[in-house]
Amino acid sequence: MKKTRFILPNAFTSMNFLLGVFSICWATGTFATKDPTLMGAYFIILCVLLDKLDGFAARLVNASSEFGAQFDSLADLIAFGLAPAFCILTTYKALAPSFFDANIPLMAVCFSVYVLCAAMRLAKYNACDSDCYHHHFSGLPSTFAGAVNAILVVFLKNKGIFANADCGTIYIPVLVMLVTGVLMVSPLFLPKLQPRKNKAFNLFQAVLIVITYVAGFMFISEKMILLEYLLVLVACYMVIGFAVGLVQRSKIIEEAAASKEE
């Protein structure tokens, strides 16, 4: 009976792992679909929505383990590292083949940087950060990096930017992939979404999370208002969060050092 309690959290992690694999399969056209970009991105969004359930389930049944932590990181690498990178590259190849062929070195560099940064961020979190920063992320979480790239590529596809290889906006998806990759291993701090002392703020935060989950599950509908909402929400969280992290940087580092000593 003692080992059976580990089934629930590992089942959620397995689901995230497989959804990440499915994203790559659909994005690359391994499974026939009318819109590989949308399906590939949708699986990533589902991974984002389900990401916290394995940790919640582990705490619920008291089944946290080193195996679960390592398995979760491997699933995150697939879902938020490899899958978004494949989704973006295959979109370029399918919708802007001439641009893709002319910029293969750029694509390869951005792809490599993003995937490597995702792997390093996850390894760094397990080795150094998980026990140090209780209220902040060190660097952009891979979950948010994956979400930004998945939402953006569908939004820009619907805006038709891949149809014009001569327009400068066609560089946006691959450059955002590069920037989010670097942000994952940056020394910047981002506040975690946690209950605060301010009840009004907690209510506001809870309402936003509920709306975000609804919009995330409806992502498959490809309605622009949903894509715009998700993009604005993630962008505001990153900009405001990193700004707050910069202002409180010294305090955050001091608290982390104090917790290590304890």
mmCIF file of C-alpha atoms in Angstrom:
data_model
loop_
_atom_site.group_PDB
_atom_site.id
_atom_site.type_symbol
_atom_site.label_atom_id
_atom_site.label_comp_id
_atom_site.label_asym_id
_atom_site.label_seq_id
_atom_site.Cartn_x
_atom_site.Cartn_y
_atom_site.Cartn_z
ATOM 1 C CA MET A 1 0.000 0.000 0.000
ATOM 2 C CA LYS A 2 2.847 2.378 0.755
ATOM 3 C CA LYS A 3 4.064 2.371 -2.853
ATOM 4 C CA THR A 4 0.619 2.675 -4.428
ATOM 5 C CA ARG A 5 0.316 6.285 -3.272
ATOM 6 C CA PHE A 6 3.030 7.206 -5.795
ATOM 7 C CA ILE A 7 0.806 6.121 -8.691
ATOM 8 C CA LEU A 8 -1.342 9.276 -8.736
ATOM 9 C CA PRO A 9 1.393 11.950 -8.986
ATOM 10 C CA ASN A 10 3.419 9.844 -11.439
ATOM 11 C CA ALA A 11 0.294 9.372 -13.561
ATOM 12 C CA PHE A 12 -0.018 13.146 -13.967
ATOM 13 C CA THR A 13 3.689 13.402 -14.810
ATOM 14 C CA SER A 14 3.296 10.594 -17.363
ATOM 15 C CA MET A 15 0.375 12.464 -18.921
ATOM 16 C CA ASN A 16 2.483 15.605 -19.282
ATOM 17 C CA PHE A 17 5.345 13.602 -20.760
ATOM 18 C CA LEU A 18 3.074 11.979 -23.349
ATOM 19 C CA LEU A 19 1.331 15.246 -24.219
ATOM 20 C CA GLY A 20 4.751 16.744 -24.912
ATOM 21 C CA VAL A 21 5.614 13.793 -27.152
ATOM 22 C CA PHE A 22 2.245 14.101 -28.909
ATOM 23 C CA SER A 23 2.933 17.798 -29.504
ATOM 24 C CA ILE A 24 6.141 16.930 -31.341
ATOM 25 C CA CYS A 25 4.406 14.172 -33.309
ATOM 26 C CA TRP A 26 1.538 16.412 -34.428
ATOM 27 C CA ALA A 27 3.730 19.447 -35.128
ATOM 28 C CA THR A 28 6.080 17.434 -37.326
ATOM 29 C CA GLY A 29 3.195 15.847 -39.218
ATOM 30 C CA THR A 30 3.829 12.329 -37.930
ATOM 31 C CA PHE A 31 0.084 12.108 -37.300
ATOM 32 C CA ALA A 32 -1.951 13.598 -40.135
ATOM 33 C CA THR A 33 -3.831 16.754 -39.152
ATOM 34 C CA LYS A 34 -5.189 19.814 -40.927
ATOM 35 C CA ASP A 35 -3.309 22.248 -38.700
ATOM 36 C CA PRO A 36 -0.094 20.809 -37.211
ATOM 37 C CA THR A 37 0.856 24.138 -35.612
ATOM 38 C CA LEU A 38 -2.429 24.481 -33.725
ATOM 39 C CA MET A 39 -2.430 20.878 -32.526
ATOM 40 C CA GLY A 40 1.230 20.984 -31.506
ATOM 41 C CA ALA A 41 0.677 24.220 -29.563
ATOM 42 C CA TYR A 42 -2.550 22.960 -27.984
ATOM 43 C CA PHE A 43 -0.806 19.931 -26.483
ATOM 44 C CA ILE A 44 1.799 22.285 -24.986
ATOM 45 C CA ILE A 45 -0.955 24.444 -23.456
ATOM 46 C CA LEU A 46 -2.551 21.334 -21.966
ATOM 47 C CA CYS A 47 0.832 20.486 -20.426
ATOM 48 C CA VAL A 48 0.951 23.989 -18.916
ATOM 49 C CA LEU A 49 -2.525 23.594 -17.415
ATOM 50 C CA LEU A 50 -1.719 20.161 -15.983
ATOM 51 C CA ASP A 51 1.831 20.987 -14.890
ATOM 52 C CA LYS A 52 1.098 21.667 -11.213
ATOM 53 C CA LEU A 53 -1.217 18.697 -10.721
ATOM 54 C CA ASP A 54 1.565 16.155 -10.156
ATOM 55 C CA GLY A 55 3.078 18.248 -7.366
ATOM 56 C CA PHE A 56 -0.355 18.899 -5.855
ATOM 57 C CA ALA A 57 -1.201 15.192 -6.002
ATOM 58 C CA ALA A 58 2.152 14.272 -4.435
ATOM 59 C CA ARG A 59 1.523 16.602 -1.492
ATOM 60 C CA LEU A 60 -2.087 15.450 -1.202
ATOM 61 C CA VAL A 61 -1.162 11.783 -0.728
ATOM 62 C CA ASN A 62 2.263 12.466 0.843
ATOM 63 C CA ALA A 63 4.079 10.848 -2.073
ATOM 64 C CA SER A 64 6.928 13.248 -2.852
ATOM 65 C CA SER A 65 10.085 11.452 -3.974
ATOM 66 C CA GLU A 66 13.419 12.022 -5.708
ATOM 67 C CA PHE A 67 12.211 9.803 -8.555
ATOM 68 C CA GLY A 68 9.108 11.982 -8.985
ATOM 69 C CA ALA A 69 11.203 15.162 -9.068
ATOM 70 C CA GLN A 70 13.540 13.784 -11.747
ATOM 71 C CA PHE A 71 10.665 12.332 -13.780
ATOM 72 C CA ASP A 72 8.845 15.666 -13.621
ATOM 73 C CA SER A 73 11.933 17.500 -14.920
ATOM 74 C CA LEU A 74 12.267 15.049 -17.813
ATOM 75 C CA ALA A 75 8.603 15.547 -18.703
ATOM 76 C CA ASP A 76 9.050 19.336 -18.533
ATOM 77 C CA LEU A 77 12.063 19.146 -20.846
ATOM 78 C CA ILE A 78 9.956 17.364 -23.452
ATOM 79 C CA ALA A 79 6.809 19.479 -22.991
ATOM 80 C CA PHE A 80 8.344 22.937 -22.561
ATOM 81 C CA GLY A 81 11.799 22.490 -24.080
ATOM 82 C CA LEU A 82 11.662 20.280 -27.153
ATOM 83 C CA ALA A 83 7.970 20.573 -28.082
ATOM 84 C CA PRO A 84 7.792 24.403 -28.447
ATOM 85 C CA ALA A 85 11.060 24.462 -30.398
ATOM 86 C CA PHE A 86 9.827 21.786 -32.809
ATOM 87 C CA CYS A 87 6.446 23.535 -33.119
ATOM 88 C CA ILE A 88 8.073 26.807 -34.173
ATOM 89 C CA LEU A 89 10.587 25.280 -36.583
ATOM 90 C CA THR A 90 8.053 23.047 -38.322
ATOM 91 C CA THR A 91 5.696 26.027 -38.679
ATOM 92 C CA TYR A 92 8.409 27.970 -40.495
ATOM 93 C CA LYS A 93 9.195 24.973 -42.673
ATOM 94 C CA ALA A 94 5.563 24.392 -43.595
ATOM 95 C CA LEU A 95 4.309 27.978 -43.975
ATOM 96 C CA ALA A 96 7.473 29.864 -44.987
ATOM 97 C CA PRO A 97 9.722 27.281 -46.693
ATOM 98 C CA SER A 98 11.795 29.816 -48.635
ATOM 99 C CA PHE A 99 12.523 31.803 -45.460
ATOM 100 C CA PHE A 100 13.336 28.611 -43.576
ATOM 101 C CA ASP A 101 15.770 27.397 -46.257
ATOM 102 C CA ALA A 102 17.492 30.792 -46.366
ATOM 103 C CA ASN A 103 17.857 30.995 -42.573
ATOM 104 C CA ILE A 104 18.717 27.455 -41.500
ATOM 105 C CA PRO A 105 21.779 28.587 -39.461
ATOM 106 C CA LEU A 106 19.634 31.087 -37.502
ATOM 107 C CA MET A 107 16.973 28.437 -36.918
ATOM 108 C CA ALA A 108 19.531 25.886 -35.763
ATOM 109 C CA VAL A 109 21.184 28.331 -33.348
ATOM 110 C CA CYS A 110 17.913 29.530 -31.798
ATOM 111 C CA PHE A 111 16.602 25.963 -31.553
ATOM 112 C CA SER A 112 19.821 24.791 -29.876
ATOM 113 C CA VAL A 113 19.989 27.707 -27.425
ATOM 114 C CA TYR A 114 16.361 27.295 -26.379
ATOM 115 C CA VAL A 115 16.531 23.529 -25.828
ATOM 116 C CA LEU A 116 19.885 23.703 -24.015
ATOM 117 C CA CYS A 117 18.682 26.538 -21.773
ATOM 118 C CA ALA A 118 15.530 24.581 -20.908
ATOM 119 C CA ALA A 119 17.658 21.554 -19.946
ATOM 120 C CA MET A 120 20.066 23.681 -17.894
ATOM 121 C CA ARG A 121 17.253 25.530 -16.142
ATOM 122 C CA LEU A 122 15.580 22.269 -15.075
ATOM 123 C CA ALA A 123 18.875 20.777 -13.915
ATOM 124 C CA LYS A 124 19.720 23.974 -12.004
ATOM 125 C CA TYR A 125 16.325 23.981 -10.317
ATOM 126 C CA ASN A 126 16.719 20.404 -9.069
ATOM 127 C CA ALA A 127 20.325 20.877 -7.977
ATOM 128 C CA CYS A 128 20.292 24.385 -6.520
ATOM 129 C CA ASP A 129 17.057 26.348 -6.486
ATOM 130 C CA SER A 130 14.287 24.060 -5.238
ATOM 131 C CA ASP A 131 15.315 24.441 -1.589
ATOM 132 C CA CYS A 132 16.519 28.062 -1.763
ATOM 133 C CA TYR A 133 13.835 30.233 -3.320
ATOM 134 C CA HIS A 134 10.439 29.513 -1.792
ATOM 135 C CA HIS A 135 8.593 32.574 -3.104
ATOM 136 C CA HIS A 136 10.424 33.321 -6.351
ATOM 137 C CA PHE A 137 11.630 31.599 -9.500
ATOM 138 C CA SER A 138 15.277 32.062 -10.469
ATOM 139 C CA GLY A 139 14.969 32.717 -14.180
ATOM 140 C CA LEU A 140 11.892 32.222 -16.338
ATOM 141 C CA PRO A 141 10.207 28.867 -15.563
ATOM 142 C CA SER A 142 10.240 26.478 -18.510
ATOM 143 C CA THR A 143 6.437 26.233 -18.172
ATOM 144 C CA PHE A 144 6.010 29.922 -18.996
ATOM 145 C CA ALA A 145 8.633 29.810 -21.738
ATOM 146 C CA GLY A 146 6.755 26.962 -23.420
ATOM 147 C CA ALA A 147 3.429 28.761 -23.025
ATOM 148 C CA VAL A 148 4.719 32.023 -24.525
ATOM 149 C CA ASN A 149 6.111 30.301 -27.598
ATOM 150 C CA ALA A 150 3.070 28.068 -28.139
ATOM 151 C CA ILE A 151 0.561 30.920 -27.856
ATOM 152 C CA LEU A 152 2.640 33.331 -29.925
ATOM 153 C CA VAL A 153 3.224 31.021 -32.878
ATOM 154 C CA VAL A 154 -0.513 30.334 -33.263
ATOM 155 C CA PHE A 155 -1.389 34.016 -32.801
ATOM 156 C CA LEU A 156 1.124 35.142 -35.444
ATOM 157 C CA LYS A 157 0.133 32.331 -37.804
ATOM 158 C CA ASN A 158 -3.444 33.593 -37.648
ATOM 159 C CA LYS A 159 -2.154 37.116 -38.321
ATOM 160 C CA GLY A 160 -0.547 35.807 -41.510
ATOM 161 C CA ILE A 161 3.066 36.790 -40.778
ATOM 162 C CA PHE A 162 4.427 33.562 -42.263
ATOM 163 C CA ALA A 163 2.872 34.396 -45.630
ATOM 164 C CA ASN A 164 5.277 37.298 -46.259
ATOM 165 C CA ALA A 165 8.916 36.222 -46.054
ATOM 166 C CA ASP A 166 10.096 39.770 -46.834
ATOM 167 C CA CYS A 167 8.449 41.348 -43.782
ATOM 168 C CA GLY A 168 10.607 41.802 -40.681
ATOM 169 C CA THR A 169 7.841 40.481 -38.397
ATOM 170 C CA ILE A 170 8.530 36.978 -39.664
ATOM 171 C CA TYR A 171 11.581 36.909 -37.385
ATOM 172 C CA ILE A 172 9.480 37.404 -34.237
ATOM 173 C CA PRO A 173 8.726 33.739 -33.328
ATOM 174 C CA VAL A 174 12.314 32.515 -33.666
ATOM 175 C CA LEU A 175 13.732 35.555 -31.834
ATOM 176 C CA VAL A 176 11.201 35.186 -28.999
ATOM 177 C CA MET A 177 12.236 31.541 -28.730
ATOM 178 C CA LEU A 178 15.853 32.703 -28.367
ATOM 179 C CA VAL A 179 15.014 35.383 -25.770
ATOM 180 C CA THR A 180 12.833 33.079 -23.653
ATOM 181 C CA GLY A 181 15.624 30.505 -23.763
ATOM 182 C CA VAL A 182 18.135 33.007 -22.372
ATOM 183 C CA LEU A 183 15.619 34.203 -19.750
ATOM 184 C CA MET A 184 15.304 30.652 -18.414
ATOM 185 C CA VAL A 185 18.950 30.690 -17.299
ATOM 186 C CA SER A 186 19.104 34.381 -16.436
ATOM 187 C CA PRO A 187 19.806 35.554 -12.840
ATOM 188 C CA LEU A 188 16.483 37.422 -12.760
ATOM 189 C CA PHE A 189 13.835 36.639 -10.143
ATOM 190 C CA LEU A 190 10.118 36.151 -10.819
ATOM 191 C CA PRO A 191 7.513 36.030 -7.997
ATOM 192 C CA LYS A 192 5.627 32.745 -7.754
ATOM 193 C CA LEU A 193 1.839 32.609 -7.944
ATOM 194 C CA GLN A 194 1.127 31.999 -4.265
ATOM 195 C CA PRO A 195 -1.430 33.093 -1.667
ATOM 196 C CA ARG A 196 -0.535 36.509 -0.229
ATOM 197 C CA LYS A 197 -1.554 38.414 2.899
ATOM 198 C CA ASN A 198 -3.785 40.723 0.847
ATOM 199 C CA LYS A 199 -7.179 38.959 0.483
ATOM 200 C CA ALA A 200 -8.298 41.196 -2.377
ATOM 201 C CA PHE A 201 -5.144 40.344 -4.331
ATOM 202 C CA ASN A 202 -5.678 36.624 -3.654
ATOM 203 C CA LEU A 203 -9.225 36.862 -5.004
ATOM 204 C CA PHE A 204 -8.006 38.745 -8.083
ATOM 205 C CA GLN A 205 -5.300 36.131 -8.615
ATOM 206 C CA ALA A 206 -7.775 33.253 -8.239
ATOM 207 C CA VAL A 207 -10.205 34.783 -10.760
ATOM 208 C CA LEU A 208 -7.390 35.274 -13.286
ATOM 209 C CA ILE A 209 -6.266 31.666 -12.848
ATOM 210 C CA VAL A 210 -9.804 30.326 -13.395
ATOM 211 C CA ILE A 211 -10.278 32.467 -16.528
ATOM 212 C CA THR A 212 -6.861 31.382 -17.781
ATOM 213 C CA TYR A 213 -7.708 27.695 -17.375
ATOM 214 C CA VAL A 214 -10.975 28.181 -19.278
ATOM 215 C CA ALA A 215 -9.174 30.104 -22.042
ATOM 216 C CA GLY A 216 -6.419 27.470 -22.121
ATOM 217 C CA PHE A 217 -8.787 24.558 -22.631
ATOM 218 C CA MET A 218 -10.619 26.600 -25.307
ATOM 219 C CA PHE A 219 -7.299 27.368 -27.036
ATOM 220 C CA ILE A 220 -8.169 24.754 -29.683
ATOM 221 C CA SER A 221 -10.990 27.041 -30.910
ATOM 222 C CA GLU A 222 -8.286 29.468 -32.127
ATOM 223 C CA LYS A 223 -10.392 32.513 -31.234
ATOM 224 C CA MET A 224 -8.202 35.592 -31.379
ATOM 225 C CA ILE A 225 -9.675 37.125 -28.216
ATOM 226 C CA LEU A 226 -8.500 34.077 -26.236
ATOM 227 C CA LEU A 227 -5.036 34.183 -27.788
ATOM 228 C CA GLU A 228 -4.772 37.915 -27.121
ATOM 229 C CA TYR A 229 -5.880 37.461 -23.493
ATOM 230 C CA LEU A 230 -3.343 34.693 -22.867
ATOM 231 C CA LEU A 231 -0.526 36.640 -24.539
ATOM 232 C CA VAL A 232 -1.253 39.836 -22.609
ATOM 233 C CA LEU A 233 -1.556 37.929 -19.326
ATOM 234 C CA VAL A 234 1.746 36.081 -19.737
ATOM 235 C CA ALA A 235 3.539 39.205 -20.996
ATOM 236 C CA CYS A 236 2.276 41.314 -18.054
ATOM 237 C CA TYR A 237 3.265 38.643 -15.556
ATOM 238 C CA MET A 238 6.774 38.434 -16.994
ATOM 239 C CA VAL A 239 7.373 42.194 -17.311
ATOM 240 C CA ILE A 240 5.876 43.168 -13.945
ATOM 241 C CA GLY A 241 7.262 40.078 -12.204
ATOM 242 C CA PHE A 242 10.838 40.562 -13.389
ATOM 243 C CA ALA A 243 10.620 44.266 -12.490
ATOM 244 C CA VAL A 244 9.511 43.383 -8.949
ATOM 245 C CA GLY A 245 12.272 40.778 -8.793
ATOM 246 C CA LEU A 246 14.874 43.398 -9.715
ATOM 247 C CA VAL A 247 13.636 45.799 -7.055
ATOM 248 C CA GLN A 248 13.635 43.075 -4.376
ATOM 249 C CA ARG A 249 16.761 41.279 -5.605
ATOM 250 C CA SER A 250 18.948 41.920 -2.552
ATOM 251 C CA LYS A 251 16.193 40.879 -0.160
ATOM 252 C CA ILE A 252 15.494 37.674 -2.121
ATOM 253 C CA ILE A 253 19.169 36.657 -2.094
ATOM 254 C CA GLU A 254 19.469 37.406 1.624
ATOM 255 C CA GLU A 255 16.408 35.295 2.435
ATOM 256 C CA ALA A 256 17.754 32.418 0.319
ATOM 257 C CA ALA A 257 21.113 32.583 2.125
ATOM 258 C CA ALA A 258 19.358 32.588 5.495
ATOM 259 C CA SER A 259 17.246 29.555 4.562
ATOM 260 C CA LYS A 260 20.406 27.657 3.536
ATOM 261 C CA GLU A 261 22.000 28.332 6.910
ATOM 262 C CA GLU A 262 18.927 27.011 8.684
#
